[in-house]
Coordinates of C-alpha atoms in Angstrom, one line a residue:
Chain A
M1012 CA 0.0 0.0 0.0
R1013 CA 1.2 3.5 -0.9
Y1014 CA 1.7 6.2 1.8
I1015 CA -0.9 8.9 1.8
T1016 CA 0.7 12.3 2.5
I1017 CA -1.1 15.0 4.5
A1018 CA 0.2 18.6 4.5
L1019 CA -0.8 20.5 7.7
S1020 CA -0.6 24.3 8.1
K1021 CA 1.9 25.4 10.6
G1022 CA 0.5 27.8 13.2
R1023 CA -3.0 28.2 14.7
L1024 CA -4.5 25.4 12.6
T1025 CA -2.0 22.8 13.6
E1026 CA -3.4 21.5 16.9
L1027 CA -7.0 21.4 15.9
S1028 CA -6.0 19.6 12.7
I1029 CA -4.1 17.0 14.7
D1030 CA -7.1 16.5 17.0
L1031 CA -9.3 15.7 14.0
L1032 CA -6.8 13.3 12.4
E1033 CA -6.4 11.5 15.7
G1034 CA -10.2 11.4 16.1
A1035 CA -10.2 9.7 12.6
G1036 CA -8.0 7.0 14.0
L1037 CA -4.6 8.1 12.8
D1038 CA -1.6 7.8 15.0
C1039 CA -0.2 11.3 15.3
S1040 CA 2.2 10.6 18.2
E1041 CA 5.3 11.2 16.1
L1042 CA 3.7 14.4 14.8
K1043 CA 3.2 15.6 18.4
S1044 CA 6.6 14.6 19.6
N1045 CA 8.3 18.0 18.8
S1046 CA 10.7 16.1 16.6
R1047 CA 13.0 17.9 14.3
K1048 CA 12.1 15.5 11.5
L1049 CA 10.3 17.2 8.6
I1050 CA 8.2 14.2 7.6
L1051 CA 6.5 12.2 10.3
S1052 CA 4.7 8.9 9.8
D1053 CA 2.0 6.7 11.0
H1054 CA 3.4 3.4 9.7
K1055 CA 0.4 1.3 10.6
N1056 CA -2.1 3.3 8.6
K1057 CA 0.5 4.2 5.9
V1058 CA 0.1 7.9 6.3
R1059 CA 2.8 10.6 6.3
F1060 CA 2.4 14.1 7.6
F1061 CA 4.4 17.3 7.2
L1062 CA 3.9 20.8 8.4
A1063 CA 4.3 23.7 5.9
K1064 CA 3.6 27.4 5.8
P1065 CA -0.1 27.8 5.2
A1066 CA 0.4 29.6 1.9
D1067 CA 2.5 26.6 0.7
V1068 CA -0.1 23.9 1.6
P1069 CA -2.3 24.4 -1.5
V1070 CA 0.9 24.3 -3.7
Y1071 CA 2.0 21.0 -2.3
V1072 CA -1.5 19.5 -2.8
E1073 CA -2.0 20.9 -6.3
Y1074 CA 1.3 19.3 -7.5
G1075 CA 0.5 16.1 -5.8
A1076 CA 3.5 16.3 -3.4
A1077 CA 0.8 15.9 -0.7
D1078 CA -2.5 14.1 -1.3
I1079 CA -4.4 16.0 1.3
G1080 CA -4.0 19.4 2.9
I1081 CA -5.6 21.3 5.8
V1082 CA -5.6 25.0 5.3
G1083 CA -7.6 28.2 5.8
K1084 CA -10.1 29.3 3.2
D1085 CA -8.3 32.6 3.1
T1086 CA -5.2 30.9 1.8
L1087 CA -7.2 28.9 -0.8
L1088 CA -8.9 32.1 -2.1
E1089 CA -5.6 33.9 -2.3
E1090 CA -3.7 31.0 -4.0
G1091 CA -6.5 30.1 -6.4
R1092 CA -5.2 26.5 -6.8
D1093 CA -6.9 23.8 -8.8
L1094 CA -7.9 21.4 -5.9
Y1095 CA -10.9 19.6 -4.5
E1096 CA -12.2 21.4 -1.5
V1097 CA -14.0 18.5 0.3
L1098 CA -14.7 19.6 3.9
N1099 CA -15.4 22.7 5.8
L1100 CA -13.8 21.9 9.1
G1101 CA -15.5 24.7 10.8
F1102 CA -12.7 25.9 13.1
A1103 CA -10.5 29.0 12.9
K1104 CA -13.6 31.0 11.8
C1105 CA -13.4 34.6 10.8
K1106 CA -14.4 36.9 7.9
M1107 CA -12.5 38.4 5.0
C1108 CA -13.6 42.1 5.0
V1109 CA -13.0 45.5 3.5
A1110 CA -12.3 47.9 6.4
G1111 CA -11.5 51.6 6.5
P1112 CA -12.1 54.8 8.3
K1113 CA -15.6 55.4 9.8
A1114 CA -16.2 58.3 7.4
L1115 CA -16.6 55.8 4.6
E1116 CA -19.3 53.8 6.4
G1117 CA -22.5 53.7 4.5
C1118 CA -21.2 55.5 1.4
M1119 CA -19.2 52.7 -0.2
D1120 CA -21.6 52.9 -3.2
T1121 CA -20.7 56.4 -3.9
V1122 CA -17.0 56.7 -3.3
Q1123 CA -14.2 55.7 -5.5
I1124 CA -11.5 53.7 -3.9
S1125 CA -8.1 54.1 -5.4
R1126 CA -5.6 52.4 -3.0
V1127 CA -6.0 49.2 -1.0
A1128 CA -3.5 47.7 1.4
T1129 CA -3.7 44.0 2.2
K1130 CA -1.9 40.8 2.9
Y1131 CA -4.2 39.2 0.3
P1132 CA -3.6 41.0 -3.1
E1133 CA -5.4 38.4 -5.2
I1134 CA -8.5 38.4 -3.0
A1135 CA -8.5 42.2 -3.0
R1136 CA -8.0 42.4 -6.7
M1137 CA -10.9 39.9 -7.4
Y1138 CA -13.2 41.7 -5.1
F1139 CA -12.7 45.1 -6.6
R1140 CA -12.7 43.8 -10.1
R1141 CA -15.7 41.6 -9.9
K1142 CA -18.0 43.1 -7.3
R1143 CA -17.1 46.8 -7.6
K1144 CA -15.8 46.8 -11.2
E1145 CA -12.9 49.1 -10.0
S1146 CA -9.3 48.9 -11.0
V1147 CA -7.5 49.8 -7.8
E1148 CA -3.9 50.0 -6.8
I1149 CA -3.1 47.1 -4.5
I1150 CA -0.4 47.6 -1.9
K1151 CA 0.9 44.3 -0.5
L1152 CA 1.9 44.4 3.2
S1153 CA 3.1 41.6 5.4
G1154 CA 1.4 42.5 8.7
S1155 CA -0.3 45.2 10.8
V1156 CA -2.4 46.1 7.8
E1157 CA -4.7 48.3 9.9
L1158 CA -1.9 50.8 10.0
A1159 CA -2.1 51.7 6.3
P1160 CA -5.3 53.9 6.3
L1161 CA -4.2 55.5 9.6
V1162 CA -0.9 56.8 8.1
G1163 CA -2.4 57.6 4.6
L1164 CA -0.8 54.7 2.8
S1165 CA -4.2 53.5 1.5
D1166 CA -7.9 54.4 1.5
V1167 CA -9.1 51.0 2.8
I1168 CA -7.7 47.6 3.7
V1169 CA -8.7 44.0 2.9
D1170 CA -8.0 41.7 5.9
L1171 CA -9.3 38.9 8.1
V1172 CA -11.5 40.1 10.9
E1173 CA -12.0 37.8 13.8
T1174 CA -13.4 39.9 16.7
G1175 CA -13.0 43.3 15.2
R1176 CA -11.2 44.6 18.3
T1177 CA -8.1 45.8 16.5
L1178 CA -10.2 47.7 14.0
K1179 CA -12.3 49.3 16.7
E1180 CA -9.3 50.4 18.8
N1181 CA -7.9 52.1 15.7
G1182 CA -11.1 53.8 14.7
L1183 CA -11.7 51.6 11.7
V1184 CA -14.9 49.8 10.7
V1185 CA -15.9 46.9 8.5
L1186 CA -17.2 48.4 5.2
D1187 CA -18.0 45.2 3.3
H1188 CA -18.0 41.5 3.8
I1189 CA -16.1 39.5 1.2
A1190 CA -16.1 35.9 2.4
D1191 CA -16.6 33.6 5.4
I1192 CA -13.3 31.9 6.3
S1193 CA -12.6 28.7 8.2
A1194 CA -10.3 25.8 7.9
R1195 CA -10.8 23.4 5.0
M1196 CA -9.7 20.0 3.9
V1197 CA -8.4 19.9 0.3
V1198 CA -7.5 16.9 -1.8
N1199 CA -5.4 16.6 -5.0
R1200 CA -7.5 15.9 -8.0
V1201 CA -5.5 12.8 -9.1
S1202 CA -5.2 11.4 -5.5
M1203 CA -9.0 11.7 -5.1
K1204 CA -9.3 9.3 -8.1
M1205 CA -6.3 7.0 -7.6
E1206 CA -6.8 6.6 -3.8
N1207 CA -10.5 7.2 -3.7
E1208 CA -11.4 4.5 -1.2
R1209 CA -8.9 5.4 1.5
I1210 CA -9.4 9.2 1.1
T1211 CA -13.2 8.9 1.2
K1212 CA -13.0 6.8 4.4
L1213 CA -10.8 9.5 6.0
I1214 CA -13.1 12.3 4.9
Q1215 CA -16.1 10.4 6.4
A1216 CA -14.2 9.8 9.6
I1217 CA -13.4 13.5 9.9
R1218 CA -16.9 14.6 8.9
A1219 CA -18.4 12.4 11.6
Q1220 CA -16.5 14.4 14.2
L1221 CA -17.8 17.7 12.9
K1222 CA -21.4 17.0 13.7
Chain B
M34 CA 22.6 45.5 -19.1
K35 CA 22.4 41.9 -18.2
K36 CA 23.4 39.5 -20.9
W37 CA 20.8 36.8 -21.4
N38 CA 22.7 34.8 -23.9
L39 CA 23.7 32.1 -21.4
Y40 CA 20.1 31.3 -20.4
T41 CA 16.9 29.8 -21.8
P42 CA 13.6 31.7 -21.2
E43 CA 11.3 30.6 -18.4
G44 CA 9.4 27.4 -19.0
V45 CA 11.5 26.0 -21.8
Q46 CA 14.3 23.5 -21.5
D47 CA 17.1 21.7 -23.3
I48 CA 16.6 18.0 -23.4
L49 CA 19.9 16.2 -23.4
F50 CA 21.0 12.8 -24.5
T51 CA 19.4 10.1 -22.3
P52 CA 16.1 11.8 -21.6
C53 CA 15.9 12.9 -25.2
A54 CA 16.5 9.3 -26.4
F55 CA 13.9 8.1 -24.0
K56 CA 11.4 10.8 -25.2
R57 CA 11.9 9.8 -28.8
E58 CA 11.4 6.2 -28.0
L59 CA 8.2 7.0 -26.1
E60 CA 7.0 9.1 -29.1
S61 CA 7.7 6.3 -31.4
K62 CA 5.8 3.8 -29.2
I63 CA 2.8 6.2 -29.2
R64 CA 3.1 6.8 -33.0
N65 CA 3.1 3.1 -33.5
A66 CA 0.0 2.6 -31.3
F67 CA -1.9 5.2 -33.3
R68 CA -0.9 3.8 -36.7
L69 CA -1.8 0.2 -35.6
N70 CA -5.3 1.5 -34.9
G71 CA -5.7 3.2 -38.2
Y72 CA -5.0 6.8 -37.4
M73 CA -3.2 9.0 -39.9
E74 CA -0.5 11.4 -38.8
L75 CA -0.7 15.1 -39.6
E76 CA 1.4 18.2 -38.8
T77 CA 0.1 21.7 -38.3
P78 CA 2.1 24.9 -38.2
T79 CA 3.7 26.0 -35.0
I80 CA 2.5 29.6 -35.7
E81 CA -1.2 30.3 -36.3
F82 CA -3.3 33.4 -36.5
Y83 CA -4.6 34.6 -33.0
D84 CA -8.1 34.5 -34.4
V85 CA -8.0 30.7 -34.7
F86 CA -7.9 30.3 -30.9
A87 CA -9.7 33.5 -29.8
G88 CA -13.3 33.8 -28.7
D89 CA -15.6 32.1 -26.3
S90 CA -15.7 28.6 -27.7
G91 CA -12.0 27.9 -27.2
L92 CA -10.2 26.7 -24.1
M93 CA -7.6 29.3 -24.5
R94 CA -7.3 32.4 -22.4
Q95 CA -5.9 35.4 -24.1
E96 CA -3.3 35.8 -21.4
S97 CA -1.9 32.3 -21.7
M98 CA -0.9 32.6 -25.4
Y99 CA 2.5 33.7 -26.8
K100 CA 1.7 36.5 -29.2
F101 CA 3.6 38.4 -31.9
C102 CA 2.9 40.0 -35.2
D103 CA 3.6 39.1 -38.8
S104 CA 5.0 41.6 -41.4
K105 CA 1.5 42.9 -42.1
G106 CA 0.8 43.6 -38.4
R107 CA -1.6 40.7 -38.0
L108 CA -1.6 39.0 -34.6
L109 CA 0.0 35.6 -34.5
V110 CA 0.3 33.0 -31.7
L111 CA 2.5 30.0 -31.0
R112 CA -0.1 27.2 -31.0
P113 CA -1.4 26.6 -27.5
D114 CA -2.9 23.2 -28.6
I115 CA -3.3 21.1 -31.7
T116 CA -7.0 20.2 -31.5
V117 CA -8.2 23.6 -32.6
P118 CA -5.9 23.7 -35.6
V119 CA -7.2 20.2 -36.5
A120 CA -10.7 21.5 -36.3
R121 CA -9.7 24.3 -38.6
I122 CA -8.3 21.8 -41.0
A123 CA -11.5 19.6 -40.8
A124 CA -13.6 22.6 -41.7
T125 CA -11.4 24.1 -44.5
K126 CA -9.1 21.5 -46.0
L127 CA -11.0 18.2 -46.0
K128 CA -13.7 17.2 -48.5
D129 CA -17.1 15.8 -47.6
K130 CA -16.1 12.3 -49.0
D131 CA -13.1 12.2 -46.7
F132 CA -15.1 11.7 -43.5
P133 CA -15.0 10.1 -41.1
V134 CA -11.3 10.9 -40.6
K135 CA -9.1 9.4 -37.9
C136 CA -6.0 11.4 -37.4
F137 CA -3.2 11.9 -34.8
Y138 CA -0.4 14.3 -34.1
I139 CA 2.7 14.6 -31.9
G140 CA 4.0 18.1 -31.6
N141 CA 5.1 20.9 -29.3
T142 CA 2.6 23.4 -27.9
F143 CA 3.1 26.6 -26.0
S144 CA 1.3 28.4 -23.2
F145 CA 2.1 30.9 -20.4
D146 CA 0.2 29.0 -17.8
E147 CA 1.7 28.4 -14.4
L148 CA 4.9 26.4 -14.3
G149 CA 5.8 23.6 -11.9
G150 CA 4.9 20.0 -11.2
G151 CA 6.1 19.0 -14.6
K152 CA 4.3 21.8 -16.3
Q153 CA 6.4 23.8 -18.8
N154 CA 5.6 26.7 -21.2
E155 CA 6.7 24.5 -24.1
F156 CA 5.4 20.9 -23.9
T157 CA 4.8 18.0 -26.3
Q158 CA 1.3 16.8 -26.9
A159 CA 0.3 13.6 -28.6
G160 CA -3.3 13.2 -29.4
C161 CA -5.9 11.9 -31.9
E162 CA -9.2 13.1 -33.2
I163 CA -12.1 11.3 -35.0
L164 CA -13.8 13.8 -37.2
G165 CA -17.2 13.4 -38.8
A166 CA -18.6 10.6 -36.6
N167 CA -21.3 11.3 -34.0
S168 CA -21.8 7.8 -32.7
P169 CA -21.1 6.5 -29.1
E170 CA -19.0 3.9 -31.0
A171 CA -16.6 6.7 -32.0
D172 CA -16.5 8.0 -28.5
A173 CA -15.7 4.5 -27.2
E174 CA -13.1 4.2 -29.9
V175 CA -11.3 7.3 -28.7
V176 CA -11.4 6.2 -25.0
A177 CA -10.1 2.8 -26.0
M178 CA -7.3 4.6 -28.0
A179 CA -6.5 6.6 -24.9
I180 CA -6.2 3.4 -22.8
N181 CA -4.1 1.7 -25.5
T182 CA -1.8 4.8 -25.7
I183 CA -1.2 4.8 -22.0
K184 CA -0.4 1.1 -22.1
A185 CA 2.0 1.7 -24.9
T186 CA 4.0 4.1 -22.8
G187 CA 4.6 1.4 -20.2
I188 CA 2.4 2.9 -17.5
E189 CA 0.5 0.0 -15.9
E190 CA -1.5 1.5 -13.1
F191 CA -3.8 4.2 -14.4
Q192 CA -7.5 5.1 -14.5
I193 CA -9.7 6.9 -17.0
D194 CA -12.6 8.9 -15.6
I195 CA -15.5 9.5 -17.8
G196 CA -18.1 12.3 -17.4
Q197 CA -20.8 13.8 -19.6
V198 CA -21.2 17.5 -19.8
D199 CA -24.8 17.2 -21.0
F200 CA -25.8 15.6 -17.8
F201 CA -24.9 18.8 -15.9
K202 CA -26.3 21.0 -18.5
G203 CA -29.6 19.0 -18.5
L204 CA -29.9 19.2 -14.7
M205 CA -29.4 22.9 -14.9
E206 CA -32.0 23.4 -17.6
E207 CA -34.5 21.5 -15.3
S208 CA -33.5 23.6 -12.3
G209 CA -34.3 26.9 -14.0
L210 CA -31.2 28.6 -12.6
K211 CA -29.9 31.7 -14.4
K212 CA -26.8 31.7 -16.5
D213 CA -24.4 33.2 -14.0
E214 CA -25.9 31.0 -11.2
I215 CA -25.2 28.0 -13.3
E216 CA -21.6 29.1 -13.8
E217 CA -21.3 29.5 -10.0
V218 CA -22.7 26.0 -9.3
R219 CA -20.4 24.6 -12.0
E220 CA -17.3 26.1 -10.4
L221 CA -18.3 24.8 -7.0
I222 CA -19.0 21.3 -8.3
D223 CA -15.7 21.3 -10.1
L224 CA -14.0 22.1 -6.8
K225 CA -16.1 19.4 -5.1
D226 CA -17.1 22.1 -2.6
F227 CA -20.2 20.4 -1.1
V228 CA -21.0 23.3 1.2
G229 CA -20.8 25.9 -1.4
V230 CA -23.2 24.0 -3.7
E231 CA -25.6 23.7 -0.9
Q232 CA -25.5 27.4 -0.1
V233 CA -26.3 28.3 -3.7
M234 CA -29.1 25.8 -4.0
D235 CA -30.7 26.9 -0.8
R236 CA -31.3 30.3 -2.4
H237 CA -33.5 28.7 -5.0
N238 CA -36.8 26.9 -5.1
V239 CA -35.9 23.6 -6.9
K240 CA -37.8 20.3 -6.8
T241 CA -36.5 18.3 -3.9
E242 CA -35.4 15.2 -5.9
L243 CA -33.6 17.4 -8.4
K244 CA -32.0 19.5 -5.7
T245 CA -30.7 16.4 -3.9
L246 CA -29.2 15.1 -7.1
I247 CA -27.4 18.5 -7.8
L248 CA -26.1 18.5 -4.2
D249 CA -24.8 15.0 -4.7
L250 CA -23.1 15.8 -8.0
P251 CA -19.7 16.4 -6.4
K252 CA -19.9 12.9 -4.9
L253 CA -21.1 11.2 -8.1
F254 CA -17.8 9.6 -9.0
G255 CA -16.5 6.1 -8.7
S256 CA -17.5 2.8 -10.2
K257 CA -20.2 2.6 -12.9
D258 CA -22.7 1.4 -10.3
I259 CA -23.2 5.1 -9.6
L260 CA -25.2 5.4 -12.9
E261 CA -27.7 2.9 -11.5
T262 CA -28.4 5.0 -8.5
I263 CA -29.9 7.8 -10.5
N264 CA -33.6 8.0 -10.9
Y265 CA -34.6 9.0 -14.4
N266 CA -37.9 10.5 -13.3
H267 CA -36.6 13.8 -12.1
I268 CA -33.7 14.7 -14.4
G269 CA -35.3 15.7 -17.7
K270 CA -34.7 14.4 -21.2
R271 CA -31.3 16.0 -21.9
A272 CA -29.7 14.6 -18.8
A273 CA -31.4 11.2 -19.3
N274 CA -29.9 11.1 -22.8
A275 CA -26.5 11.9 -21.4
L276 CA -26.7 9.0 -19.0
D277 CA -27.8 6.6 -21.8
N278 CA -24.9 7.8 -23.8
I279 CA -22.4 7.1 -21.1
K280 CA -23.9 3.6 -20.5
T281 CA -23.7 2.8 -24.2
I282 CA -20.1 3.8 -24.3
L283 CA -19.3 1.7 -21.2
D284 CA -21.0 -1.3 -22.8
I285 CA -18.8 -0.9 -25.8
L286 CA -15.7 -0.6 -23.7
A287 CA -16.7 -3.7 -21.8
D288 CA -16.9 -5.6 -25.1
R289 CA -13.4 -4.4 -25.7
N290 CA -12.4 -5.8 -22.2
L291 CA -11.3 -2.3 -21.2
D292 CA -14.0 -1.5 -18.6
K293 CA -11.6 -2.3 -15.8
Y294 CA -9.6 0.9 -16.5
V295 CA -12.7 3.1 -16.6
S296 CA -14.6 4.8 -13.8
I297 CA -17.3 7.5 -13.8
D298 CA -17.3 11.2 -12.6
L299 CA -20.5 12.9 -13.3
G300 CA -19.2 16.0 -11.5
M301 CA -16.5 16.5 -14.1
V302 CA -17.6 19.9 -15.3
Q303 CA -14.5 21.6 -16.4
S304 CA -14.2 23.2 -19.9
M305 CA -17.9 23.2 -20.4
N306 CA -17.9 25.6 -23.3
Y307 CA -15.6 23.4 -25.3
Y308 CA -16.9 19.9 -24.9
T309 CA -20.5 18.9 -25.8
G310 CA -20.7 15.2 -24.9
I311 CA -18.5 12.8 -22.9
V312 CA -15.4 14.1 -21.3
F313 CA -12.6 12.0 -19.9
R314 CA -9.3 12.3 -18.1
G315 CA -6.5 9.8 -17.5
Y316 CA -4.7 9.6 -14.1
T317 CA -1.7 7.7 -12.8
Y318 CA 0.5 7.7 -9.7
G319 CA 3.4 10.0 -9.3
V320 CA 2.0 13.1 -11.0
G321 CA -0.6 15.5 -9.5
F322 CA -2.1 16.4 -12.8
P323 CA -4.0 14.3 -15.4
I324 CA -1.8 12.8 -18.0
L325 CA -4.4 13.1 -20.7
S326 CA -7.8 14.6 -21.3
G327 CA -10.4 14.5 -24.1
G328 CA -14.0 14.3 -25.0
R329 CA -16.6 15.2 -27.7
Y330 CA -16.5 18.7 -29.1
D331 CA -19.3 19.0 -31.7
T332 CA -19.4 22.8 -31.9
L333 CA -15.7 23.6 -32.3
V334 CA -15.5 22.7 -36.0
S335 CA -18.6 24.7 -36.8
K336 CA -16.7 27.8 -35.6
F337 CA -14.7 27.4 -38.8
G338 CA -17.7 27.0 -41.0
R339 CA -18.6 23.3 -41.2
N340 CA -21.0 21.3 -39.1
L341 CA -19.1 18.3 -38.0
G342 CA -19.1 16.1 -35.0
A343 CA -15.7 15.5 -33.5
T344 CA -14.2 13.6 -30.6
G345 CA -10.6 13.1 -29.4
F346 CA -8.0 13.4 -26.7
S347 CA -4.5 14.7 -26.1
M348 CA -1.8 13.4 -23.8
G349 CA 1.0 15.4 -22.2
I350 CA 4.3 13.6 -23.1
N351 CA 6.2 15.5 -20.4
M352 CA 3.7 14.4 -17.7
V353 CA 3.9 10.8 -18.9
M354 CA 7.7 11.0 -18.7
M355 CA 7.5 12.3 -15.2
A356 CA 5.1 9.6 -14.2
L357 CA 7.4 6.9 -15.6
E358 CA 10.3 8.4 -13.8
R359 CA 8.5 8.6 -10.5
Q360 CA 7.2 5.0 -11.0
K361 CA 10.8 4.0 -11.7
K362 CA 10.0 2.8 -15.1
L363 CA 12.5 4.9 -17.1
S364 CA 14.6 2.1 -18.4
N365 CA 18.4 2.5 -18.3
P366 CA 19.9 3.0 -21.7
V367 CA 21.1 -0.4 -23.1
K368 CA 24.8 -0.8 -23.4
E369 CA 25.3 -1.0 -27.1
G370 CA 27.8 -0.2 -29.8
C371 CA 31.4 -0.9 -30.8
F372 CA 34.3 1.5 -30.5
I373 CA 37.1 1.0 -33.0
S374 CA 40.6 2.3 -32.8
Y375 CA 43.9 1.5 -34.6
E376 CA 47.6 1.8 -34.7
E377 CA 49.2 3.9 -37.4
G378 CA 49.0 2.1 -40.7
A379 CA 45.9 0.0 -39.8
R380 CA 43.5 2.9 -40.6
K381 CA 41.9 1.4 -43.8
K382 CA 41.2 -1.9 -42.1
A383 CA 39.7 -0.2 -39.1
L384 CA 37.5 2.0 -41.2
E385 CA 36.3 -0.8 -43.3
Y386 CA 35.4 -2.9 -40.2
C387 CA 33.5 0.0 -38.7
Q388 CA 31.5 0.5 -41.9
K389 CA 30.7 -3.2 -42.1
L390 CA 29.2 -3.1 -38.6
I391 CA 27.1 -0.1 -39.4
D392 CA 25.9 -1.7 -42.6
K393 CA 24.8 -4.7 -40.5
G394 CA 22.9 -2.4 -38.2
I395 CA 25.3 -2.5 -35.3
P396 CA 26.1 0.9 -33.9
A397 CA 29.8 1.5 -34.3
Q398 CA 32.1 4.5 -34.2
I399 CA 35.7 5.1 -35.2
D400 CA 38.3 6.7 -33.0
F401 CA 39.6 10.1 -34.0
M402 CA 41.8 10.8 -31.0
L403 CA 44.1 7.8 -31.4
K404 CA 45.6 7.7 -28.0
G405 CA 46.0 3.9 -27.7
V406 CA 44.2 0.9 -26.2
D407 CA 43.7 2.1 -22.6
E408 CA 42.3 5.5 -23.5
G409 CA 40.1 3.8 -26.1
I410 CA 38.6 1.4 -23.6
E411 CA 38.1 4.3 -21.2
Y412 CA 36.2 6.3 -23.8
A413 CA 34.1 3.4 -24.9
Q414 CA 33.1 2.8 -21.3
R415 CA 32.3 6.4 -20.6
K416 CA 30.0 6.5 -23.7
G417 CA 28.1 3.4 -22.7
L418 CA 29.4 1.1 -25.5
N419 CA 29.7 -2.6 -25.1
S420 CA 32.8 -3.5 -27.1
F421 CA 36.1 -2.2 -28.2
V422 CA 38.2 -3.4 -31.2
Y423 CA 41.9 -2.3 -31.8
F424 CA 43.7 -2.9 -35.1
Y425 CA 47.5 -3.2 -35.1
T426 CA 49.9 -2.3 -37.9
D427 CA 50.8 -6.0 -38.3
G428 CA 47.2 -6.8 -39.3
S429 CA 46.2 -8.4 -36.0
R430 CA 43.4 -7.1 -33.9
K431 CA 42.3 -7.1 -30.2
E432 CA 38.6 -7.4 -29.3
I433 CA 37.4 -6.6 -25.8
S434 CA 33.8 -6.8 -24.5
L435 CA 32.9 -4.2 -22.0

């Protein structure tokens, strides 16, 4: 039997992902052992795991270097990879939003936005192109995006909003809602066909825990 | 200014000796398989007018084509595929009495799509088309040819998934969804995004049985038993015909003893504006992308002015090579050939011997460095030859197998 390879997102998704995989009967002890090894295995079930930066998980899965991946919907939208998105795992919930100064609240339909700061340039571009039919200048930042409208770098931002506290404390408000975000399970298109039985069983075992 | 003369552009590559020899061998196996099955080879130009590929009905996005101008300022492209040029030929070059036509091609195609995972901007495609035949028999013939082509490459474990675009189109007709909503559902089904499909369908008032079936579409893949689970009562005529069409094709494939390679995917809804009937893809281990894809495209030829049914597939030779490599099926080059060297004065004898071997069909090459026996043996070994012959001035010779 071939090994099925699962790519997990390093960071806040890791632990909850491991819980689900354990609940589905996989042995994740090696994965939890803080080992320096990059690839960890459950030899009994012929499954291998590795941790990767979230943005890289869809890449590994699209190319078939991993059969399955667990990754946030934000990353999937941003990367736009050709994958099967088979399960909404429900955790790590938040919203992808357009946010900006309070002055813009309620008048989004009348103003022209010219500059947008974001960690998600593709999502921002799609939103402004499709929904608002606007060609905007996208400024890619790596963090603390809320700062941009405060110092005059951009008119608005596109970012994940979980509780909205950071926005509030900086005098910003949500102006529009782009998408609901949560962790998803994705599968390579070929693996889904070539290892259909084993992957379907794993999907079912994980889905059963979600109810 | 940086000099680029040492580099090749992104997405193209030099293919050197061993992989090149392997690729040629692979191509000749494929060519042989097509010929044995009665397909005729054709060649189309590397350069075509942009208009051939432009428009809604093609698969080709404007931004994925290499474009340049001819001397009259007309827009040209490097061909992004060969099926569309074949459709152009079918509409403009062939006579009514020629049809049906079975043809095949092996050639390089170009596109700016994303690189990686074995994808290049220049890649070799091998494929075939049956033009002017609308029967399920012709579709089955093409699927069978796809299976035989994969087998000819040496890949043993593989799978062909068959779908039918009219099944989805028929269900959508019945559901009464609007065009952009249909496109949304199509995208979601293509991603097997169960939740997304449900969210869209919940916004609409669709008959329960039909709705359940649409929600199930992303799951409707696997063995052919899936076809039996579908109740004909709620799906409308178009979708019902699509199911019958798939079943007929499967029956024909069973008669060819090829059904074990085939499975069903009714949620295969990519490239809907190109294909009009069955669609299929070939998968194997070791590569994350399909190694071949095809289907029926009855409206493509009419774009060039002739109403003609057509069906075919194309295979990515680079993907197949990668699969073979990952599956450890790239055979090592056979040690073959004779290296001939000589002492001063024995040149004529050595040259005659070399030519005699070549005439017999045995690879042989003559030494032009003439540094003696040891160096000669060393060279022959380095080049993967299996024998060495040295001629002495006194007329004697030494033969060594390597």
